[in-house]
CSV table of C-alpha atoms in Angstrom, one decimal:
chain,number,residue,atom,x,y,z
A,1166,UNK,CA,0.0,0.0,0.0
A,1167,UNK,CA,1.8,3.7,-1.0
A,1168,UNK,CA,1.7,7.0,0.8
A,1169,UNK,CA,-1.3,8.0,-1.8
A,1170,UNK,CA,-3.5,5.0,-1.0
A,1171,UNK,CA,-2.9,5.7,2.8
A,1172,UNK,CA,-4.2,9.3,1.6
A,1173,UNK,CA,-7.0,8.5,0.5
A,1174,UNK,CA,-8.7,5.8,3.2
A,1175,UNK,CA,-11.5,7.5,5.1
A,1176,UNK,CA,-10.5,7.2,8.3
A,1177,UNK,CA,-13.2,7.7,11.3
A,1178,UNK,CA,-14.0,10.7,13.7
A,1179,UNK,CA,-11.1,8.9,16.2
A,1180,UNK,CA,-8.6,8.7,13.2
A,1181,UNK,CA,-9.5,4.7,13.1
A,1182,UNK,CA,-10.2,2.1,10.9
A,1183,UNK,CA,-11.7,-1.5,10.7
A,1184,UNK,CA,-9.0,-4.3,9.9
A,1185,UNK,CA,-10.4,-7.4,8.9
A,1186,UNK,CA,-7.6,-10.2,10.1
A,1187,UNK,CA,-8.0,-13.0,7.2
A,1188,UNK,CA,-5.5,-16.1,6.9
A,1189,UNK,CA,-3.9,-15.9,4.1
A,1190,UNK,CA,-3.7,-19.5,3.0
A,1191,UNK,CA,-7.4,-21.2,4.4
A,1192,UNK,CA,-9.4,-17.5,3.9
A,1193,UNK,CA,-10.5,-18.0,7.6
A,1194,UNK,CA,-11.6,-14.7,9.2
A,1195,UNK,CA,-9.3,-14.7,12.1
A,1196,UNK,CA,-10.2,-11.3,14.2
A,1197,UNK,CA,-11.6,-7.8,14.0
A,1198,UNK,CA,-9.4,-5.0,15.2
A,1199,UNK,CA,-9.0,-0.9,14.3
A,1200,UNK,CA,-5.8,0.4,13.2
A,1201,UNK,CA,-4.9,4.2,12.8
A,1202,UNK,CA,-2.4,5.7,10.8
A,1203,UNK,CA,0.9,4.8,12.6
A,1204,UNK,CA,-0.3,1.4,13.6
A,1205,UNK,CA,-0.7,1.0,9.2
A,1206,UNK,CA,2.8,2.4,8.9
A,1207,UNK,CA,4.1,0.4,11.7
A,1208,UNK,CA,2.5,-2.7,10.1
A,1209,UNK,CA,4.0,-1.9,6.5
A,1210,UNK,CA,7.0,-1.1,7.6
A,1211,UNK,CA,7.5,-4.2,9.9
A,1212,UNK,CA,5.8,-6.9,8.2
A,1213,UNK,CA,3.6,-8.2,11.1
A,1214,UNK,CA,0.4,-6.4,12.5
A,1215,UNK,CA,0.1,-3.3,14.6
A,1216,UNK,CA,-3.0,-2.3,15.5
A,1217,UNK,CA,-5.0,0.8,18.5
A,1218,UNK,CA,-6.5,-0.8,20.8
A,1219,UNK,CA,-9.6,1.2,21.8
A,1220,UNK,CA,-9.5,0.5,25.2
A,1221,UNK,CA,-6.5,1.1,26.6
A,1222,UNK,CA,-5.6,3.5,23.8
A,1223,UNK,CA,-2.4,2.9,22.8
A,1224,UNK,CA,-1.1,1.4,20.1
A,1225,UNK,CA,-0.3,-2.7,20.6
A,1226,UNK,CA,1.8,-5.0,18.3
A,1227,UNK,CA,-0.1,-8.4,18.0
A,1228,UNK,CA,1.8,-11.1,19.4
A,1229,UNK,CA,4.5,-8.8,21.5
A,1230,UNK,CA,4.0,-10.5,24.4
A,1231,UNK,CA,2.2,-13.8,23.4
A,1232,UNK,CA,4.8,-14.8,20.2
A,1233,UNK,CA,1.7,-15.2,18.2
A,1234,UNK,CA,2.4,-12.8,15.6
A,1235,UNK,CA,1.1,-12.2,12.5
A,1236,UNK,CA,3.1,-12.1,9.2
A,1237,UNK,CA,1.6,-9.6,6.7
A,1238,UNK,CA,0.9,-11.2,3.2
A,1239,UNK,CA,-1.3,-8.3,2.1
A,1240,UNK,CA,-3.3,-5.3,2.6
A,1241,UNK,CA,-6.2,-4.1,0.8
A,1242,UNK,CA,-9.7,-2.1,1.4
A,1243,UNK,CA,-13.2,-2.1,0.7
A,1244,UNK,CA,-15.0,-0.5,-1.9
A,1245,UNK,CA,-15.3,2.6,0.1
A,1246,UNK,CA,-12.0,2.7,1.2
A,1247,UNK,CA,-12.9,2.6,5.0
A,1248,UNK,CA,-12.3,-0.8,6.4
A,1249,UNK,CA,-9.0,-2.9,6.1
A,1250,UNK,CA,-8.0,-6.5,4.6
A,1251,UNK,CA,-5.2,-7.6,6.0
A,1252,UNK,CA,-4.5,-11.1,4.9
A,1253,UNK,CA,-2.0,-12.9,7.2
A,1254,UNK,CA,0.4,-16.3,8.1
A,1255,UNK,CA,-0.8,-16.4,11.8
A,1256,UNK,CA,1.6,-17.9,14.3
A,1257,UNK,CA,-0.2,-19.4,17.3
A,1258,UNK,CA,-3.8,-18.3,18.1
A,1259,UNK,CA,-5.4,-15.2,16.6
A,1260,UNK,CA,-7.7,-14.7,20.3
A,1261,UNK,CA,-7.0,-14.0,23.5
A,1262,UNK,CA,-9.0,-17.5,24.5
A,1263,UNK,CA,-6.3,-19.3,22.7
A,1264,UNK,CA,-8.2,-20.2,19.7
A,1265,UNK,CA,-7.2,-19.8,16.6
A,1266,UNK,CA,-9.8,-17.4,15.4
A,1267,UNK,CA,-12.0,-15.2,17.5
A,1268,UNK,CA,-15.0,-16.3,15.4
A,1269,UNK,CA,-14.4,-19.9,16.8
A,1270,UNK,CA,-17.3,-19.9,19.3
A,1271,UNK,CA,-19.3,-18.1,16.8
A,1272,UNK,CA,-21.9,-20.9,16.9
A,1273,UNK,CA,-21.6,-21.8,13.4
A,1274,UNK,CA,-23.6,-24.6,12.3
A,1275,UNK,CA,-20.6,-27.3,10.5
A,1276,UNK,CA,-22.7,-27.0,7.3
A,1277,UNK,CA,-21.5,-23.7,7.1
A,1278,UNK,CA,-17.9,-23.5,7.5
A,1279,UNK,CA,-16.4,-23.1,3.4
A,1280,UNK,CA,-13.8,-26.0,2.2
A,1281,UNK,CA,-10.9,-23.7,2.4
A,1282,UNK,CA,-11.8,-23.2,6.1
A,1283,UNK,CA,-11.7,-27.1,6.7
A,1284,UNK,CA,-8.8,-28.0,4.4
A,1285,UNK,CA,-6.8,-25.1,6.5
A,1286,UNK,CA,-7.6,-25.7,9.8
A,1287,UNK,CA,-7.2,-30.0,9.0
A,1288,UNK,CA,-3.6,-28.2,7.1
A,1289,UNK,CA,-2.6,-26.8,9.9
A,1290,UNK,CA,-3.5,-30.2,12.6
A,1291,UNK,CA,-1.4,-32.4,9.8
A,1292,UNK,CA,1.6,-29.7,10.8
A,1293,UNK,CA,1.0,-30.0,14.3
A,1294,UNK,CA,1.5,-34.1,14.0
A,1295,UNK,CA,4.5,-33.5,12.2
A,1296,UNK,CA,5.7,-31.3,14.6
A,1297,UNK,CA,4.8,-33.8,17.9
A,1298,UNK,CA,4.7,-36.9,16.3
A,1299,UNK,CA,2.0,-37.8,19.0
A,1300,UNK,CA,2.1,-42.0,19.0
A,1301,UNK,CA,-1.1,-43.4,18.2
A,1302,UNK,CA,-2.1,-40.7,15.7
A,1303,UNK,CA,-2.5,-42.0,11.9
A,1304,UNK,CA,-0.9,-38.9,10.4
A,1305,UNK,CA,2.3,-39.6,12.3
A,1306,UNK,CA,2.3,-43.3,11.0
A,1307,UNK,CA,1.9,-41.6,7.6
A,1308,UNK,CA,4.5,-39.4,8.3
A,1309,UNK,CA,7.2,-41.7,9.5
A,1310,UNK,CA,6.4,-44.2,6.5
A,1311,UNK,CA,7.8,-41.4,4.5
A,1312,UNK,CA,6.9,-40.3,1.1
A,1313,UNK,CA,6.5,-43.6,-0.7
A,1314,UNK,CA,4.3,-44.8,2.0
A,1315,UNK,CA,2.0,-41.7,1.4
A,1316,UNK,CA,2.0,-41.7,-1.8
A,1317,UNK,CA,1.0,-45.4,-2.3
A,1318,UNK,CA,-2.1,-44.2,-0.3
A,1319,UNK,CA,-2.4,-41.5,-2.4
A,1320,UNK,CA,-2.9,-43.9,-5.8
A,1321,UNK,CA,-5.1,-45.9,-3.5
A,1322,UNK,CA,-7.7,-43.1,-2.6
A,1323,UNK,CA,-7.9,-42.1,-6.0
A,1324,UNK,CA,-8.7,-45.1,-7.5
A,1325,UNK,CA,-11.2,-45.6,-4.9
A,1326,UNK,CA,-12.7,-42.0,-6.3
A,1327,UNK,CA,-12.7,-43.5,-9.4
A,1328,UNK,CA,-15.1,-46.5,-8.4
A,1329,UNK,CA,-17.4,-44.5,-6.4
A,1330,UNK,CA,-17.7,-42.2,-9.3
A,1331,UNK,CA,-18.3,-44.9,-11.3
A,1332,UNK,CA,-21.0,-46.7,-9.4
A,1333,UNK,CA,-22.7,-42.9,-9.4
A,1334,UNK,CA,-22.7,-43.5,-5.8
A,1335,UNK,CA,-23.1,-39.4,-4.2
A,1336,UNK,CA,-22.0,-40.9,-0.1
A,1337,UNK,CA,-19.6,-42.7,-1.9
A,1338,UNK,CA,-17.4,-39.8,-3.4
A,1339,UNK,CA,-18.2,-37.5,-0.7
A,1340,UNK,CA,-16.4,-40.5,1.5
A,1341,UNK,CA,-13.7,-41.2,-0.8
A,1342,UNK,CA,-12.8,-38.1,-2.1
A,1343,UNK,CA,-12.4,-36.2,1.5
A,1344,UNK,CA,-9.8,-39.0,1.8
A,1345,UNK,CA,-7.9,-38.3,-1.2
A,1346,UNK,CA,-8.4,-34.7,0.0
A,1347,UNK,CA,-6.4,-35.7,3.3
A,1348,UNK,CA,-3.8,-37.9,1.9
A,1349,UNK,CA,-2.9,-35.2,-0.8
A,1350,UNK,CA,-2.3,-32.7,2.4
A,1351,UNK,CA,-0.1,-34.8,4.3
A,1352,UNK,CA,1.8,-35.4,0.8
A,1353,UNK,CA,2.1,-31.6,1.0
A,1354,UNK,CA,3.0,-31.5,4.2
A,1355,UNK,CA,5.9,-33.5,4.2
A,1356,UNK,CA,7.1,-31.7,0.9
A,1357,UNK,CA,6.5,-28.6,3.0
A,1358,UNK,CA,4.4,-27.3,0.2
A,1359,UNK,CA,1.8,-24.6,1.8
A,1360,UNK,CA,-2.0,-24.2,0.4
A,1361,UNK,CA,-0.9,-20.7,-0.1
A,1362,UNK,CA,1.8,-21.6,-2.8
A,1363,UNK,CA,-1.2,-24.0,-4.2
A,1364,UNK,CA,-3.2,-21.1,-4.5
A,1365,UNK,CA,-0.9,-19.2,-6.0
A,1366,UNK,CA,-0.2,-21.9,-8.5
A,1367,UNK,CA,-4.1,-21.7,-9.6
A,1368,UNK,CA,-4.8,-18.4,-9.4
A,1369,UNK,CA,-1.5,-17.6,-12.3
A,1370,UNK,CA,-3.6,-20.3,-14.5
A,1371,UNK,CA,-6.8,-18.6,-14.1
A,1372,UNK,CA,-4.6,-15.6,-14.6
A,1373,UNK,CA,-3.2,-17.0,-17.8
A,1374,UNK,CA,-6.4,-17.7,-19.4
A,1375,UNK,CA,-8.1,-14.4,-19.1
């Protein structure tokens, strides 16, 4: 973001702004804070967040105390220019509860939450296993079988999705496919590929066709 596009957000009667906190690589909505001008120039010029807290006003670097920081990826606005996107590599836990997201104990109904919410927060347990390699825990068996134990799990998931697809069979594929799904993350995992770079990868091909 330049000096000019600072310029021209409309910032509130109490120099503020809304910053929507987004994860960069699942698109969960992580928290809701208010920034003001220095805490933006703070946050460009440092990389990680900086945001006013309202109550104490002051300004507050996420993560100073706690180490869970946030690594900027990107910063946009809204249409009106008066509310903040900052899109984010969170380390730890967004909230002060210690979950990940303050919207956590939103109440959403499971129905609701979008694939890239699932596939990131089931991304981010499969790096948690690698890390502890709890006993007991399929992934870490995966894990420790190495890459040509995964991938022969891999071949046998898809072809799996290929029968279920071909007896037409809906619970089938649902099944069979959200195992492939899982499989192809711990593949990732182990290559330390992130869904961010994925995305990346398919948005330059959508890119390319336009």
């Amino acid at each position: 973001m330049t000096t000019k596009e600072i310029d021209a957000l409309k910032f509130d009667g109490n120099g503020l702004l809304p910053a929507i906190v987004q994860d960069a690589s699942s698109g969960e909505v992580l928290m809701l804070a208010y920034m003001s001008r220095e805490s933006l120039s703070k946050t460009m010029e440092s990389g990680e967040t900086h945001f006013w807290s309202r109550t104490r006003n002051e300004l507050w670097h996420k993560g100073a105390t706690s180490g869970h920081t946030q690594k900027v990826v990107s910063i946009g606005t809204d249409c009106d220019e008066d509310a903040l996107l900052v899109r984010v590599h969170q380390a730890g836990a967004a909230c002060h509860t210690g979950a990940y997201s303050c919207f956590a104990q939103a109440g959403q109904e499971k129905e609701s939450i979008s694939l890239t919410e699932v596939l990131g927060q089931l991304a981010r347990t499969i790096k948690q296993r690698n890390l502890e390699r709890p006993q007991g825990s399929y992934t870490t068996k995966l894990l420790d079988g190495g890459i040509d134990r995964i991938l022969k799990k891999i071949g046998e998931e898809a072809g799996e999705v290929i029968i279920a697809s071909k007896n037409h069979n809906r619970q089938e594929i649902l099944w069979e496919v959200s195992d492939l799904l899982y499989h192809l993350l711990v593949m990732l995992e182990h290559e330390q590929i992130t869904m961010d770079e994925v995305g990346k990868e398919l948005r330059g091909r959508f890119a390319d066709k336009k």
